[in-house]
CSV table of C-alpha atoms in Angstrom, one decimal:
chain,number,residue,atom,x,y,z
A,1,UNK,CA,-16.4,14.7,1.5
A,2,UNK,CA,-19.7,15.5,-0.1
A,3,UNK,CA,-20.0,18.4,2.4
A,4,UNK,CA,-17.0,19.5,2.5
A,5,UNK,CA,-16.1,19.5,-1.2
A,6,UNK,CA,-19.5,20.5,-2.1
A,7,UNK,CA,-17.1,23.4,-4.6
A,8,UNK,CA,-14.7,20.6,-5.4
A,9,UNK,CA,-12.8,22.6,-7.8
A,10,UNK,CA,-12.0,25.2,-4.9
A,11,UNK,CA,-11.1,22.8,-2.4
A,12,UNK,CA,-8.8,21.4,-4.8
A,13,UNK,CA,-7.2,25.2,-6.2
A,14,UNK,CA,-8.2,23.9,-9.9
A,15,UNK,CA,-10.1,25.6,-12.5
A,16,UNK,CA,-11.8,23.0,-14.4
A,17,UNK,CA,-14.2,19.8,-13.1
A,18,UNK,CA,-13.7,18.3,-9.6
A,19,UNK,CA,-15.6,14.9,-8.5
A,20,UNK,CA,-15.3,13.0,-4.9
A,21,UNK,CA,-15.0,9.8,-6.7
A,22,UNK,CA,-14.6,6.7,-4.7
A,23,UNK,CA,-12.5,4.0,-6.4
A,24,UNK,CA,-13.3,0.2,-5.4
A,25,UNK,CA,-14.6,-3.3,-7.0
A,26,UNK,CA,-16.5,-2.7,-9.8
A,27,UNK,CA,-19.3,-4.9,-8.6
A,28,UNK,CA,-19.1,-3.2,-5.5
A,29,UNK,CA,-20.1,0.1,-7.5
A,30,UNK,CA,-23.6,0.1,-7.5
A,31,UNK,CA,-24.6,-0.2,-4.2
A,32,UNK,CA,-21.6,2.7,-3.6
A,33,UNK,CA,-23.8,4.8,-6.0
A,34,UNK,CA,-26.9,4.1,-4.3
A,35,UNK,CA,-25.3,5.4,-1.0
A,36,UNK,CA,-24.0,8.0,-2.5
A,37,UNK,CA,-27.3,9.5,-3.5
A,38,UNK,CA,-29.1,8.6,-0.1
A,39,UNK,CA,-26.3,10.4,1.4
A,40,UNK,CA,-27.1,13.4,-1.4
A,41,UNK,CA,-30.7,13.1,0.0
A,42,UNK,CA,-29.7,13.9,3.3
A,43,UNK,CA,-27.2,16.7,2.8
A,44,UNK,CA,-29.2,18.4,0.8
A,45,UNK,CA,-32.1,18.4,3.3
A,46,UNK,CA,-30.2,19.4,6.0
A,47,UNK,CA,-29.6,22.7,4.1
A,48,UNK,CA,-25.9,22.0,2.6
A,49,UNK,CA,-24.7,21.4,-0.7
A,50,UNK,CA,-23.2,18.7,-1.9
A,51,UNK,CA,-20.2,17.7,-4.4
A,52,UNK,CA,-20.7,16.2,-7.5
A,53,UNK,CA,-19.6,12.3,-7.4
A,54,UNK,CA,-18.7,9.1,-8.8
A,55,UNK,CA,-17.6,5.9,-8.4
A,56,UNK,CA,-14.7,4.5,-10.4
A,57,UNK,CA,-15.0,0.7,-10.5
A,58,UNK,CA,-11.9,-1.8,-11.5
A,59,UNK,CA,-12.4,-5.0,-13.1
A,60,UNK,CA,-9.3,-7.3,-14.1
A,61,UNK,CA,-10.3,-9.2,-16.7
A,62,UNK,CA,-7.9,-11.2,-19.8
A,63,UNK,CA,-7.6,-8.3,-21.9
A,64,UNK,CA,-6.5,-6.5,-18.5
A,65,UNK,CA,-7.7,-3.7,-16.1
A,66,UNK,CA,-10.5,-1.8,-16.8
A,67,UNK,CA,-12.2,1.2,-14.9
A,68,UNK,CA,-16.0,1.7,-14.9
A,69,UNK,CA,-16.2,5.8,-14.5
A,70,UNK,CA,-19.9,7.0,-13.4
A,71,UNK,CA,-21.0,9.7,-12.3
A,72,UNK,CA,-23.9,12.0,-10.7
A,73,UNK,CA,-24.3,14.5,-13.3
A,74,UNK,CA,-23.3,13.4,-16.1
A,75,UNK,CA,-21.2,15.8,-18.6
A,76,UNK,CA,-20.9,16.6,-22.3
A,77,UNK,CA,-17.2,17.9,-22.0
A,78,UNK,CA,-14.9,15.9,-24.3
A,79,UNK,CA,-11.9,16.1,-21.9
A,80,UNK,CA,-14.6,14.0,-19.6
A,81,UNK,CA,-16.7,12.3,-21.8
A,82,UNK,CA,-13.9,10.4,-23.3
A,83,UNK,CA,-13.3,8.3,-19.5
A,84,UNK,CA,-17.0,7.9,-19.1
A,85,UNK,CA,-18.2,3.9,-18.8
A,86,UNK,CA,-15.8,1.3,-19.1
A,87,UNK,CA,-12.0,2.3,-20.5
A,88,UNK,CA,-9.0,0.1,-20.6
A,89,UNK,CA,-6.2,1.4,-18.5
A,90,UNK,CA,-4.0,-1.2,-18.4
A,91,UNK,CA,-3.6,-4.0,-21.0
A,92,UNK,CA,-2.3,-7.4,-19.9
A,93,UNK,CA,1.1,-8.1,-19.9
A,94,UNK,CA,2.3,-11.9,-19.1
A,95,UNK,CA,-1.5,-12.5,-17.8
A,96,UNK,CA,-1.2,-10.2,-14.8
A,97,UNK,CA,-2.3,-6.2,-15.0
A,98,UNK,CA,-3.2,-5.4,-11.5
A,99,UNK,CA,-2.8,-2.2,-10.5
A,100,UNK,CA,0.3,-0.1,-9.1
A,101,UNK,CA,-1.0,1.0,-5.2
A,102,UNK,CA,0.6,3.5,-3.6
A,103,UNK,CA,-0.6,1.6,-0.3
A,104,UNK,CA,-0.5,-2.3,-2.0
A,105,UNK,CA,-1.6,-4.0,1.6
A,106,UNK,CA,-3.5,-2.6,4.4
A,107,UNK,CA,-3.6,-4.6,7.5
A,108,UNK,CA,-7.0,-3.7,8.5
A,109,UNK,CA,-9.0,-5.2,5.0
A,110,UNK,CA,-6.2,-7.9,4.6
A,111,UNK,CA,-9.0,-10.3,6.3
A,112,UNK,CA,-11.7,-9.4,3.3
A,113,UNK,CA,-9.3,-10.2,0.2
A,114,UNK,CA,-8.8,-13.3,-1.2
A,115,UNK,CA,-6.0,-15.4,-0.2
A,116,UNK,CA,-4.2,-15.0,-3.2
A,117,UNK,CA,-4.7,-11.9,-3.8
A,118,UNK,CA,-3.6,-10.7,0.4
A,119,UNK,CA,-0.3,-12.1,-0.6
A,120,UNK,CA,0.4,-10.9,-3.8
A,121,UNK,CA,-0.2,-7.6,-1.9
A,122,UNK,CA,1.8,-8.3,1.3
A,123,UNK,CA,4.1,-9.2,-1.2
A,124,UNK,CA,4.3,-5.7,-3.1
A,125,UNK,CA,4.6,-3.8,0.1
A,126,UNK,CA,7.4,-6.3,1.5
A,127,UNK,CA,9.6,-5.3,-2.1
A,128,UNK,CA,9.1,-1.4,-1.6
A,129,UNK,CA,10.4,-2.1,2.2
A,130,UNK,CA,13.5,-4.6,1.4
A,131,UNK,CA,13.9,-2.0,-1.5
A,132,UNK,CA,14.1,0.8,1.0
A,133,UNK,CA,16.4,-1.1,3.3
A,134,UNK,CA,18.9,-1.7,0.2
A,135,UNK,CA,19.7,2.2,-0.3
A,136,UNK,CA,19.9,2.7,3.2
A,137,UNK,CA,22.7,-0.1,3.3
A,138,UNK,CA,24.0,1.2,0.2
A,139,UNK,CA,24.7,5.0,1.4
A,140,UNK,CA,26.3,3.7,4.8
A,141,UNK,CA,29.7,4.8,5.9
A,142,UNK,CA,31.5,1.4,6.6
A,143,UNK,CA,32.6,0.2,8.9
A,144,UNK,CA,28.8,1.1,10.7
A,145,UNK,CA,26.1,0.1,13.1
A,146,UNK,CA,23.2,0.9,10.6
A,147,UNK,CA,19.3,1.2,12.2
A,148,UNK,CA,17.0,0.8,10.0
A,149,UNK,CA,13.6,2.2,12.1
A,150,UNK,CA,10.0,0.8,10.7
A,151,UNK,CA,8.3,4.2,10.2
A,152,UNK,CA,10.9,5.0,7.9
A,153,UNK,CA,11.0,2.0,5.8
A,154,UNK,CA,7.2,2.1,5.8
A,155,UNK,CA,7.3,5.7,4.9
A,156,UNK,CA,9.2,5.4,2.0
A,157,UNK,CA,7.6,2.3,0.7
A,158,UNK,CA,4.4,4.6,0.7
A,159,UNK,CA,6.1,7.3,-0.8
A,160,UNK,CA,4.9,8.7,2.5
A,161,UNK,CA,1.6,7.9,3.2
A,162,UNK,CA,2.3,6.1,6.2
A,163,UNK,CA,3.0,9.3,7.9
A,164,UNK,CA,-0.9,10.1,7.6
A,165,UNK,CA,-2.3,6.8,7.7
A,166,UNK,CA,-3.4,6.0,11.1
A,167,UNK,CA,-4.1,2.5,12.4
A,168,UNK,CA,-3.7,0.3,15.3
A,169,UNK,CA,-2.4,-2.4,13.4
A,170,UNK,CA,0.5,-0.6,11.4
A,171,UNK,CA,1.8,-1.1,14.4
A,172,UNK,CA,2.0,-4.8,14.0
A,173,UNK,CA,2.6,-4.4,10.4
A,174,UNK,CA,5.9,-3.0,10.8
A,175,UNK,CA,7.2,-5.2,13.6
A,176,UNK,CA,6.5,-7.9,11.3
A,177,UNK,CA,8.4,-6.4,8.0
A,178,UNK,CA,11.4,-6.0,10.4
A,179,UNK,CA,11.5,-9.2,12.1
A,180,UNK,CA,11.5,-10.6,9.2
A,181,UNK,CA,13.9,-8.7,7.4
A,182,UNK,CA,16.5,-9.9,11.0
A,183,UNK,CA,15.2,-13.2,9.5
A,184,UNK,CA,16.6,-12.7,6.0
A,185,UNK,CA,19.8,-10.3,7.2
A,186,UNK,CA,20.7,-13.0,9.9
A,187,UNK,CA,22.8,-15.4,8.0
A,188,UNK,CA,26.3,-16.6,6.8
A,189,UNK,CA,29.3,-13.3,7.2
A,190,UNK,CA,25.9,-11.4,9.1
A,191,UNK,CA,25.1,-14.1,12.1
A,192,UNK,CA,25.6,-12.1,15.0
A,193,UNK,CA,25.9,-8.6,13.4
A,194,UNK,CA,21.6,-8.4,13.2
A,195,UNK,CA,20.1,-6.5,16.0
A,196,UNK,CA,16.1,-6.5,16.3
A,197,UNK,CA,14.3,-4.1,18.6
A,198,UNK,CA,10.9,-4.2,17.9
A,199,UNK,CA,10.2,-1.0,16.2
A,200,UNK,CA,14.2,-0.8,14.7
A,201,UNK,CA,16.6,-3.2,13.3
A,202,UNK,CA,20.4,-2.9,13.7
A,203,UNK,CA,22.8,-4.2,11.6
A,204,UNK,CA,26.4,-4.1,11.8
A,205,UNK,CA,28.5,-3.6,8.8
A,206,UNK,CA,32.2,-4.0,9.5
A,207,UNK,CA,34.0,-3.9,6.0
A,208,UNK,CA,32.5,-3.6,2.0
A,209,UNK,CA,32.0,-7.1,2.4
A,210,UNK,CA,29.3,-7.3,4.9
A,211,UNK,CA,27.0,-4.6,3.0
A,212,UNK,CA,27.6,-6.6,-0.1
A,213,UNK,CA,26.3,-9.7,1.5
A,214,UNK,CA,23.6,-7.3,3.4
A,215,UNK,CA,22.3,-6.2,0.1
A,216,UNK,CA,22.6,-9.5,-1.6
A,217,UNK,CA,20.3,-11.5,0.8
A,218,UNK,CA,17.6,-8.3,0.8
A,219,UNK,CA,18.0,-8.5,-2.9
A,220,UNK,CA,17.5,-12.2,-3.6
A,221,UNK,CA,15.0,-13.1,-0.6
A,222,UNK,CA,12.4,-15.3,-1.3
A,223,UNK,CA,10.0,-12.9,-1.4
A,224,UNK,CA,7.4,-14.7,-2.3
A,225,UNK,CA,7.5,-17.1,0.7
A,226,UNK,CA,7.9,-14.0,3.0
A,227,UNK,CA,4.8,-12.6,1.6
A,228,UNK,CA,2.8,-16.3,2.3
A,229,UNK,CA,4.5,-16.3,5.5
A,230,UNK,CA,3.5,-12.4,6.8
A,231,UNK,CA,-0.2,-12.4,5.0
A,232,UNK,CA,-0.8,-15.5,7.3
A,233,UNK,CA,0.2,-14.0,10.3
A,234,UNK,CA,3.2,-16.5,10.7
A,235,UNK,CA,5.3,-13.6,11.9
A,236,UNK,CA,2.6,-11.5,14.1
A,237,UNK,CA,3.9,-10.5,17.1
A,238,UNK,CA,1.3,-8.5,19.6
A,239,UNK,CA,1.0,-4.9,19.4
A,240,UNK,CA,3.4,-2.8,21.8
A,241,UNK,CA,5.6,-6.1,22.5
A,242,UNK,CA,8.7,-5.2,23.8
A,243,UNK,CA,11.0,-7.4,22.2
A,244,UNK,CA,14.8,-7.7,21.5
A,245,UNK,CA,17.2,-10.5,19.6
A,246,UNK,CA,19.7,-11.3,18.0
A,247,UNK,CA,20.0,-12.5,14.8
């Protein structure tokens, strides 16, 4: 990025300032500075240009989240001044002001956060995917055998990110959202009508009545247990399994 945005505000089509900023811990930010200029160093040497940069550093704190802006140059424009150091960007509200992610849990750092914090994650993503499965429910033609696939569910909890994100575990990830959404669906007017294939889940609505119940058990899961349960690995299933039941 420091090569190839070494004119950030052409790469980017604006007229204005451009930074490769890299957003993380704010205790973390230092030592991301540090190799950020070591990485300047070598650019530089080997004849390139490179990008102006930063790090933007969050802290949650009582008062609520804070970002820590620095960067390498540093500038006397207002319009940038003014977000410099350490701003207040969310204010506590009910003693929790973590952040909104556009990606809340990735698999493949879930094993370097904090137990508590994995699940309240797992259990962000798991809302934005039962979400998801409500308004496909909701727009069904009934009577219907609606499929609900992963990549779709996972796409539009991401507001399609998925579709560029690209790791070996999503595919885990995914199986595990469904088979426990078969879990959830698989109950009372449903048992029987829940189909799970791996990488899609079927379910059968027959009347108004079974996508009421549908949406009602998506709606009033316990997600919270759902997210203990799938941040543990309870529900992991191997990568590439072929696997089929009924629910």
């Amino acid at each position: 990025m420091l090569v190839a945005s070494s004119d950030a505000e052409s790469a980017l089509g604006v007229a204005g300032d451009a930074f490769v900023v890299y957003t993380l811990p704010v205790e973390d930010a230092e030592l991301q500075m540090q190799c950020l200029e070591e990485l300047r160093i070598e650019v530089e040497e080997a004849g390139f240009e490179s990008a102006a940069y930063g790090t933007l550093g969050l802290e949650i704190d009582a008062d609520g989240l804070w970002a820590n802006l620095r960067l390498s140059h540093p500038s006397e424009k207002p319009h940038i001044a003014k977000v410099l150091d350490r701003v207040l960007i969310s204010p506590a509200i009910d003693g929790d002001s973590r952040p909104l992610y556009l990606i809340p849990y990735d698999p493949t750092t879930a094993d370097n956060q904090d137990p508590s914090e994995r699940s309240y994650c797992f259990g962000q993503l798991l809302e934005r995917v039962y979400l998801a499965a409500v308004r496909a429910l909701g727009i069904a033609h009934v009577p219907d055998s609606v499929v609900l696939l992963g990549d779709d569910l996972l796409r539009e909890a991401t507001f399609g990110l998925s579709t560029k994100w690209q790791a070996k575990e999503l595919n885990s990830l995914k199986i595990n959202l469904l088979r426990g959404m078969a879990t959830v669906l698989g109950k009372r007017e449903l048992k029987g009508k829940v189909q799970f294939h791996t990488s899609r889940l079927e379910v059968l609505l027959g009347s108004e009545n079974d996508r009421q119940v549908a949406i009602n058990l998506l709606l009033k899961a316990n997600s919270e247990q759902l997210a203990l349960d799938g941040s543990t690995g309870q529900l992991d299933v191997e990568d590439g399994a072929d696997e089929s039941s009924s629910f």
